[in-house]
Backbone as a printed PyTorch tensor [residue, N CA C, xyz], in Angstrom:
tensor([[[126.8130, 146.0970, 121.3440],
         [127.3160, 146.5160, 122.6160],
         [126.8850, 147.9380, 122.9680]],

        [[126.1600, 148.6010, 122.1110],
         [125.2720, 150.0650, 122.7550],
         [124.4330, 149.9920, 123.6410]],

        [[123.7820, 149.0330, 124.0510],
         [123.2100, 148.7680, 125.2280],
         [123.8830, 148.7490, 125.9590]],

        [[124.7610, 147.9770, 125.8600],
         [126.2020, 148.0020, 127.3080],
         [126.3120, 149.6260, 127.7450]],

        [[126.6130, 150.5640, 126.3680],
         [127.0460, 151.4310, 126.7130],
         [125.7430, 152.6410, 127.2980]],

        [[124.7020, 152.5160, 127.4350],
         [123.0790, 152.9930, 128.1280],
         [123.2960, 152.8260, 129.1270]],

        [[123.6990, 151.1790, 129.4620],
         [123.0980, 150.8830, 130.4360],
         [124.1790, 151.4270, 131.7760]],

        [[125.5210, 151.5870, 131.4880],
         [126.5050, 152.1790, 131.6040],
         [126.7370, 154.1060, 131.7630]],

        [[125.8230, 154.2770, 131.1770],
         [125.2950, 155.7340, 130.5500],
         [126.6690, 156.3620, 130.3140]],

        [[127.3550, 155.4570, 129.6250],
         [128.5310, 156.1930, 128.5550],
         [127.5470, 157.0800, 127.6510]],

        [[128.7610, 158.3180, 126.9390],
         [128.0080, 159.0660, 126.0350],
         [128.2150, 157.9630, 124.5920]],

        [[126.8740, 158.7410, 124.1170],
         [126.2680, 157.9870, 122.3380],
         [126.7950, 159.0370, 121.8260]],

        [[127.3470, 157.9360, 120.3630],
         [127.3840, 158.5670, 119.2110],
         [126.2070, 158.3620, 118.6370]],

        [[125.8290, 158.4240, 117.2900],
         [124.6580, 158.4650, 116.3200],
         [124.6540, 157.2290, 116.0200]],

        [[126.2060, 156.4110, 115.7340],
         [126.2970, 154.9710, 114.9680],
         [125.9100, 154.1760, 116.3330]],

        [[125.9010, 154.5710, 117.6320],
         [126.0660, 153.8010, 118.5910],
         [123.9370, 153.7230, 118.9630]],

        [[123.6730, 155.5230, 118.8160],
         [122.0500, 155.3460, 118.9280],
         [121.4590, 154.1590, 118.2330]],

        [[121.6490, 154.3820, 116.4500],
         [121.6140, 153.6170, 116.0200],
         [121.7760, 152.2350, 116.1570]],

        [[123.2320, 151.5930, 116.5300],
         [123.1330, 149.9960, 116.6860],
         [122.1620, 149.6290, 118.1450]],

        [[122.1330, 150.8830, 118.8760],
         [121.5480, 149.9670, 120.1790],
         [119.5810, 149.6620, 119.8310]],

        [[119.5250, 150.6570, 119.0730],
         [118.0610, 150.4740, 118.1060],
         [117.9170, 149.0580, 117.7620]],

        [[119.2430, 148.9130, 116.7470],
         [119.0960, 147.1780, 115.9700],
         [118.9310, 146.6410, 116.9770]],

        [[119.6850, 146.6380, 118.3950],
         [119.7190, 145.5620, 119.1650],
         [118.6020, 145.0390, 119.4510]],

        [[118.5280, 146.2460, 120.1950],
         [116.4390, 146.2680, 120.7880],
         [115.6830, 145.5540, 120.0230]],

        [[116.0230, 145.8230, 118.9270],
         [114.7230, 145.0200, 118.0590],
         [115.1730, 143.6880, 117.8080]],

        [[116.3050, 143.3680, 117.9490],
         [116.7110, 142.0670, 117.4500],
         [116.5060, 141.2720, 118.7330]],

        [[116.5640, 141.7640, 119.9240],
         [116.1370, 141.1110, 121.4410],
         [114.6070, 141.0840, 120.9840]],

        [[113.8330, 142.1110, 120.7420],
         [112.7390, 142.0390, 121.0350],
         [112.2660, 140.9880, 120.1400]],

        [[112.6760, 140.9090, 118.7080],
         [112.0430, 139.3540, 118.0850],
         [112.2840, 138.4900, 118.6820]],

        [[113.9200, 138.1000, 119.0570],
         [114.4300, 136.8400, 120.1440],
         [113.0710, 136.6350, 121.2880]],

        [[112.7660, 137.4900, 121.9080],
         [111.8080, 137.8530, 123.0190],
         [110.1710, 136.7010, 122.9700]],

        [[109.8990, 137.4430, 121.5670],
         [108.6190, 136.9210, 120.9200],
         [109.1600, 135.6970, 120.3840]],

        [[109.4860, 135.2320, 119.8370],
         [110.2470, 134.0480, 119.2630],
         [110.1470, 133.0530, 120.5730]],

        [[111.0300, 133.5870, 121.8540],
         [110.8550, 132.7040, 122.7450],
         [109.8230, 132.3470, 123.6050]],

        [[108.6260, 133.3920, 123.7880],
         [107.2840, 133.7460, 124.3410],
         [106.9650, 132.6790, 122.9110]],

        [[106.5490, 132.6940, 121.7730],
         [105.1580, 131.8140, 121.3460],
         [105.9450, 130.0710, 121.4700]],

        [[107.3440, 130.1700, 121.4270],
         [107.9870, 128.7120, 121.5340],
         [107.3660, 128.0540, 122.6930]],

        [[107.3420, 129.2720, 123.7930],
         [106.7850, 128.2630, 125.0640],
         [105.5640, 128.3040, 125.4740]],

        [[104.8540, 129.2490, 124.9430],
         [103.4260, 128.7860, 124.5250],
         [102.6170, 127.5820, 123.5510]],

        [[103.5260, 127.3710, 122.6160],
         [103.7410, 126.0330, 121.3590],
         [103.7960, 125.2430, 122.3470]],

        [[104.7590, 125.1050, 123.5760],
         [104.9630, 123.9730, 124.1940],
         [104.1410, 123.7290, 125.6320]],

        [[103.8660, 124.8150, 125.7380],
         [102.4870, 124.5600, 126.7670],
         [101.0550, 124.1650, 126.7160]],

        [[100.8220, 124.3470, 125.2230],
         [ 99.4670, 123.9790, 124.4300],
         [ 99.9230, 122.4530, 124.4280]],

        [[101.4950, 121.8240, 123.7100],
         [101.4080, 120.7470, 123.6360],
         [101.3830, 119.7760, 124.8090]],

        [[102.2100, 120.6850, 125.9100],
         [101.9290, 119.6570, 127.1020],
         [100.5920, 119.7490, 127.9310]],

        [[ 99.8820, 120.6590, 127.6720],
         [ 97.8240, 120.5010, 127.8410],
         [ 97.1230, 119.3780, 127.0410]],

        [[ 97.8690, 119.7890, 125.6080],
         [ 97.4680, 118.2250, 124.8500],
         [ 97.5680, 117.2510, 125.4210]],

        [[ 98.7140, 116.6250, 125.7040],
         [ 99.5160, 115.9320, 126.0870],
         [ 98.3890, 115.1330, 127.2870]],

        [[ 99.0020, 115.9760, 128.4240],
         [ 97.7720, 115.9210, 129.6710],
         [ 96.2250, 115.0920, 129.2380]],

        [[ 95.3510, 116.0020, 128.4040],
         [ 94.2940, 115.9910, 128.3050],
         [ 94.1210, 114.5360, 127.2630]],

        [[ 95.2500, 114.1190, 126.7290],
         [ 95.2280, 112.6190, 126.2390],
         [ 95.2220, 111.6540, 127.2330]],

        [[ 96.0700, 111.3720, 127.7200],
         [ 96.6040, 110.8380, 129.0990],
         [ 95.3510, 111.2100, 129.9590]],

        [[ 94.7370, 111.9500, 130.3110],
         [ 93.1730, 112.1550, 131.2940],
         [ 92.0610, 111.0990, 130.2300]],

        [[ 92.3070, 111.1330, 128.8540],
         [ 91.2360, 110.6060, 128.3740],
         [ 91.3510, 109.0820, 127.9870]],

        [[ 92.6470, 109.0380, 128.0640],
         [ 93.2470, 107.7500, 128.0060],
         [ 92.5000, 106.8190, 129.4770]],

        [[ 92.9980, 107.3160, 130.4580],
         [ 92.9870, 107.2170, 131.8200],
         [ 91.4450, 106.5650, 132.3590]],

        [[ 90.3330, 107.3700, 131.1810],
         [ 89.2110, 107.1030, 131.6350],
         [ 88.8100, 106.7000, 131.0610]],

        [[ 89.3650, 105.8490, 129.9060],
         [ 88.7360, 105.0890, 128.8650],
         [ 88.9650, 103.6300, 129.6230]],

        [[ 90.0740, 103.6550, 130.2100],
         [ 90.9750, 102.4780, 130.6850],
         [ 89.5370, 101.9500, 132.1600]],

        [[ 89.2290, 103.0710, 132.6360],
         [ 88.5140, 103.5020, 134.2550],
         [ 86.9300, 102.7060, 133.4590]],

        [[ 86.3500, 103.3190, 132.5270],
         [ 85.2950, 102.5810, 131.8040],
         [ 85.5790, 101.0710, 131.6540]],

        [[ 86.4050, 100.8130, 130.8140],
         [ 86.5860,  99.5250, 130.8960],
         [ 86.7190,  98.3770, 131.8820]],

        [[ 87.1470,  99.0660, 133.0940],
         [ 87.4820,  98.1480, 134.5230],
         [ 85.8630,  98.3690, 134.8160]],

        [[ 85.5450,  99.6880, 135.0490],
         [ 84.1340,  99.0780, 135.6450],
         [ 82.9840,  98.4520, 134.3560]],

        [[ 83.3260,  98.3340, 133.1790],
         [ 82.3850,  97.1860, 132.7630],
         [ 82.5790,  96.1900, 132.9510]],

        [[ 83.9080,  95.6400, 132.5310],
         [ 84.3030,  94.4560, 133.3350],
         [ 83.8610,  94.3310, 134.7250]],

        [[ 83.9190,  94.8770, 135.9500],
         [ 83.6220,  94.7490, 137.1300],
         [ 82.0360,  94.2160, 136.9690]],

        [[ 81.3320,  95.4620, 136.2850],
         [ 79.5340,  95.1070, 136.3640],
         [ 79.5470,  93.4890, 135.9430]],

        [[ 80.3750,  93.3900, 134.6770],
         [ 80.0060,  92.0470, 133.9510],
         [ 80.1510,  90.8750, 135.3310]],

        [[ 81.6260,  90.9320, 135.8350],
         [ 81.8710,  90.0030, 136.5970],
         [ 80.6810,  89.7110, 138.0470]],

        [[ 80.5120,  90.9770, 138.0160],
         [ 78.8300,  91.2800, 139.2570],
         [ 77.9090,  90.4760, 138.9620]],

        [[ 77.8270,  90.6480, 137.6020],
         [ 76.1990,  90.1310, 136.9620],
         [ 76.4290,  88.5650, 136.7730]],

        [[ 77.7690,  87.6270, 136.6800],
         [ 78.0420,  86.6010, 136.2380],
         [ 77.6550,  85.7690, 137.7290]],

        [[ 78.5240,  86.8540, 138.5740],
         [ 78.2240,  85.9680, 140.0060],
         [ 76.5510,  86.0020, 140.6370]],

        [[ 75.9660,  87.2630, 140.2820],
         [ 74.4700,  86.9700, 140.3460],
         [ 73.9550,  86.1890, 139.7110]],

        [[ 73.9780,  85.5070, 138.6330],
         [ 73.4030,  84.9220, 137.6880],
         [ 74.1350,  83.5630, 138.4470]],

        [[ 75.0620,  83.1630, 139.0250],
         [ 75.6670,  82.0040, 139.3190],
         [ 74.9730,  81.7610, 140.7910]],

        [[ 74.6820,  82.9110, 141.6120],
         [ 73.9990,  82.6550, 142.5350],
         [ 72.5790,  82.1720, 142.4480]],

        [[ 71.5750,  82.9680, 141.8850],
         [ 70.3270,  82.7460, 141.4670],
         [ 70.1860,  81.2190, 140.7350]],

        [[ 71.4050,  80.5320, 139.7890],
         [ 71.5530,  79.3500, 139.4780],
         [ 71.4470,  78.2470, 140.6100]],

        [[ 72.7000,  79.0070, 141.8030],
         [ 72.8300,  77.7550, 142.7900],
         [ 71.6170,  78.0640, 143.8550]],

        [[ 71.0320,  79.1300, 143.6860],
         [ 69.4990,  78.9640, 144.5730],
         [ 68.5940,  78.7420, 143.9760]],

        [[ 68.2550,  78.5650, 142.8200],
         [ 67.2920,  77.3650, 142.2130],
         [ 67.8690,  76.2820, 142.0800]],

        [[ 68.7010,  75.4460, 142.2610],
         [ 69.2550,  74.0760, 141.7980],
         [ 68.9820,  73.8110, 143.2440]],

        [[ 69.2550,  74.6150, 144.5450],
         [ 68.4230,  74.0870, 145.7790],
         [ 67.2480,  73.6160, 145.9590]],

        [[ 66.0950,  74.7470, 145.3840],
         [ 65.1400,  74.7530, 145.6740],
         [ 64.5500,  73.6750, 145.2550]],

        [[ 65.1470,  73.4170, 143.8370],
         [ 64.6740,  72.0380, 143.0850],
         [ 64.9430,  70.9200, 144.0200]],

        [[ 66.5340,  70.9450, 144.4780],
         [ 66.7450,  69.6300, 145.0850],
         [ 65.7490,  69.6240, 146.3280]],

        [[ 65.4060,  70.7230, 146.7140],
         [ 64.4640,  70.7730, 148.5440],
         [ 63.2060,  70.1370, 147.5030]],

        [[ 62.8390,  70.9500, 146.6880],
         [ 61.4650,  69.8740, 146.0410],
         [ 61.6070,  68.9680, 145.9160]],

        [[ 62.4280,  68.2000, 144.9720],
         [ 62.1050,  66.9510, 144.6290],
         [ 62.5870,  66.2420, 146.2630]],

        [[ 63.3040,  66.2820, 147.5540],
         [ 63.4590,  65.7610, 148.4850],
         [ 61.9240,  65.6830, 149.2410]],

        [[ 61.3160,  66.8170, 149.3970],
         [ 59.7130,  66.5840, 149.8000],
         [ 58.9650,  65.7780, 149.1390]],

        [[ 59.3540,  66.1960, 147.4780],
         [ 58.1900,  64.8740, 146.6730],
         [ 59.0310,  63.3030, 147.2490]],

        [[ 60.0980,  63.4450, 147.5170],
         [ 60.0510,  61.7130, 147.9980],
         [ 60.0070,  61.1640, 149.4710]],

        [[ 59.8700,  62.5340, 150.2700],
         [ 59.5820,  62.3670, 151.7310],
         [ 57.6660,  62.1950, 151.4590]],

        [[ 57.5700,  62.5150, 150.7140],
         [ 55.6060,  63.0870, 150.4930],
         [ 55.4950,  61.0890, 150.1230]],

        [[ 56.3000,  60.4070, 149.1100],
         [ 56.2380,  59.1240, 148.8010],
         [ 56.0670,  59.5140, 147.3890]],

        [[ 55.8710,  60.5100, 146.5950],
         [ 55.5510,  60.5030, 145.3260],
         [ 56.6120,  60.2260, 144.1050]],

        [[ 58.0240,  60.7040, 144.3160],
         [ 58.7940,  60.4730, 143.7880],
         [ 60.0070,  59.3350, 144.6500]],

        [[ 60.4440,  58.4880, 144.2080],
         [ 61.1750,  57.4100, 144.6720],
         [ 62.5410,  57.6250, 144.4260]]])
Protein backbone atom coordinates (compact mmCIF):
# COMPACT_ATOMS: atom_id res chain seq x y z
CA UNK A 1 0.00 0.00 0.00
CA UNK A 2 3.11 2.62 -0.47
CA UNK A 3 2.08 3.25 -3.72
CA UNK A 4 -1.29 4.21 -2.46
CA UNK A 5 0.55 6.38 -0.27
CA UNK A 6 2.86 8.31 -3.60
CA UNK A 7 0.28 8.32 -5.37
CA UNK A 8 -1.60 10.20 -2.62
CA UNK A 9 1.74 12.06 -1.87
CA UNK A 10 1.34 11.19 1.84
CA UNK A 11 4.77 11.59 3.56
CA UNK A 12 7.33 8.23 3.38
CA UNK A 13 8.87 6.59 5.89
CA UNK A 14 12.07 4.45 4.90
CA UNK A 15 9.94 1.03 5.59
CA UNK A 16 7.26 2.60 3.37
CA UNK A 17 10.23 3.80 0.48
CA UNK A 18 11.20 0.55 0.79
CA UNK A 19 7.87 -1.61 0.44
CA UNK A 20 6.70 0.66 -2.42
CA UNK A 21 10.19 -0.51 -4.18
CA UNK A 22 8.98 -4.34 -3.57
CA UNK A 23 5.81 -3.35 -5.05
CA UNK A 24 7.13 -1.87 -8.21
CA UNK A 25 9.00 -4.70 -8.86
CA UNK A 26 6.54 -7.21 -8.02
CA UNK A 27 3.96 -5.25 -10.60
CA UNK A 28 6.66 -4.98 -12.88
CA UNK A 29 7.26 -8.98 -13.11
CA UNK A 30 3.25 -9.34 -12.96
CA UNK A 31 3.62 -6.76 -16.03
CA UNK A 32 6.14 -9.00 -18.05
CA UNK A 33 4.55 -12.17 -17.01
CA UNK A 34 1.38 -10.79 -18.53
CA UNK A 35 3.07 -9.09 -21.80
CA UNK A 36 4.94 -12.62 -22.91
CA UNK A 37 1.44 -14.66 -21.79
CA UNK A 38 -0.22 -12.67 -24.50
CA UNK A 39 2.31 -12.79 -26.83
CA UNK A 40 2.43 -16.94 -26.16
CA UNK A 41 -1.12 -16.49 -27.15
CA UNK A 42 -0.90 -14.43 -30.11
CA UNK A 43 1.87 -16.56 -31.77
CA UNK A 44 -0.62 -19.40 -30.98
CA UNK A 45 -3.58 -17.84 -32.48
CA UNK A 46 -1.20 -16.89 -35.88
CA UNK A 47 -0.54 -20.60 -35.66
CA UNK A 48 -3.74 -21.37 -35.35
CA UNK A 49 -4.88 -19.04 -38.37
CA UNK A 50 -2.05 -20.05 -40.60
CA UNK A 51 -3.29 -23.89 -40.13
CA UNK A 52 -6.78 -23.22 -40.90
CA UNK A 53 -5.37 -20.91 -44.22
CA UNK A 54 -3.43 -24.10 -45.07
CA UNK A 55 -6.00 -26.37 -44.28
CA UNK A 56 -8.41 -24.20 -46.38
CA UNK A 57 -6.21 -24.57 -49.44
CA UNK A 58 -5.46 -27.94 -49.32
CA UNK A 59 -9.30 -28.55 -49.23
CA UNK A 60 -9.42 -25.49 -52.47
CA UNK A 61 -6.67 -27.96 -54.35
CA UNK A 62 -8.62 -30.77 -53.99
CA UNK A 63 -12.06 -29.30 -55.35
CA UNK A 64 -10.29 -28.00 -58.27
CA UNK A 65 -8.67 -31.41 -59.11
CA UNK A 66 -11.66 -32.95 -58.76
CA UNK A 67 -13.35 -30.21 -60.90
CA UNK A 68 -10.37 -30.63 -63.79
CA UNK A 69 -10.96 -34.50 -63.43
CA UNK A 70 -14.76 -34.14 -63.81
CA UNK A 71 -13.87 -31.53 -67.02
CA UNK A 72 -11.67 -34.04 -68.58
CA UNK A 73 -14.31 -37.05 -68.01
CA UNK A 74 -17.01 -34.97 -69.76
CA UNK A 75 -14.50 -34.16 -72.64
CA UNK A 76 -13.49 -37.50 -73.07
CA UNK A 77 -17.41 -38.46 -72.98
CA UNK A 78 -17.99 -35.88 -75.54
CA UNK A 79 -15.22 -36.69 -78.05
CA UNK A 80 -16.69 -40.48 -77.38
CA UNK A 81 -20.28 -39.37 -78.37
CA UNK A 82 -18.75 -37.42 -81.47
CA UNK A 83 -17.01 -40.28 -82.81
CA UNK A 84 -19.77 -42.90 -82.19
CA UNK A 85 -21.64 -40.25 -84.63
CA UNK A 86 -19.33 -39.96 -87.05
CA UNK A 87 -19.09 -43.73 -87.25
CA UNK A 88 -22.83 -44.07 -87.30
CA UNK A 89 -22.92 -40.99 -90.30
CA UNK A 90 -20.25 -43.47 -91.98
CA UNK A 91 -21.45 -46.55 -91.87
CA UNK A 92 -25.18 -44.77 -92.90
CA UNK A 93 -23.36 -43.43 -96.26
CA UNK A 94 -21.62 -46.86 -96.74
CA UNK A 95 -25.27 -48.22 -96.94
CA UNK A 96 -26.84 -45.24 -98.74
CA UNK A 97 -23.43 -45.71 -101.20
CA UNK A 98 -25.06 -49.75 -101.35
CA UNK A 99 -21.83 -51.10 -99.88
CA UNK A 100 -22.78 -52.03 -96.55
CA UNK A 101 -26.41 -53.59 -96.08
Amino acid sequence: MSLEKIAQKQPLTKEDIISAATELVELEKQAAEADAYGRQLAHEYVEELVKQAEEEAEIEEIEEKKKEEEEEEEKKEEEKTSSDKELLSAIETLRQLGIVK
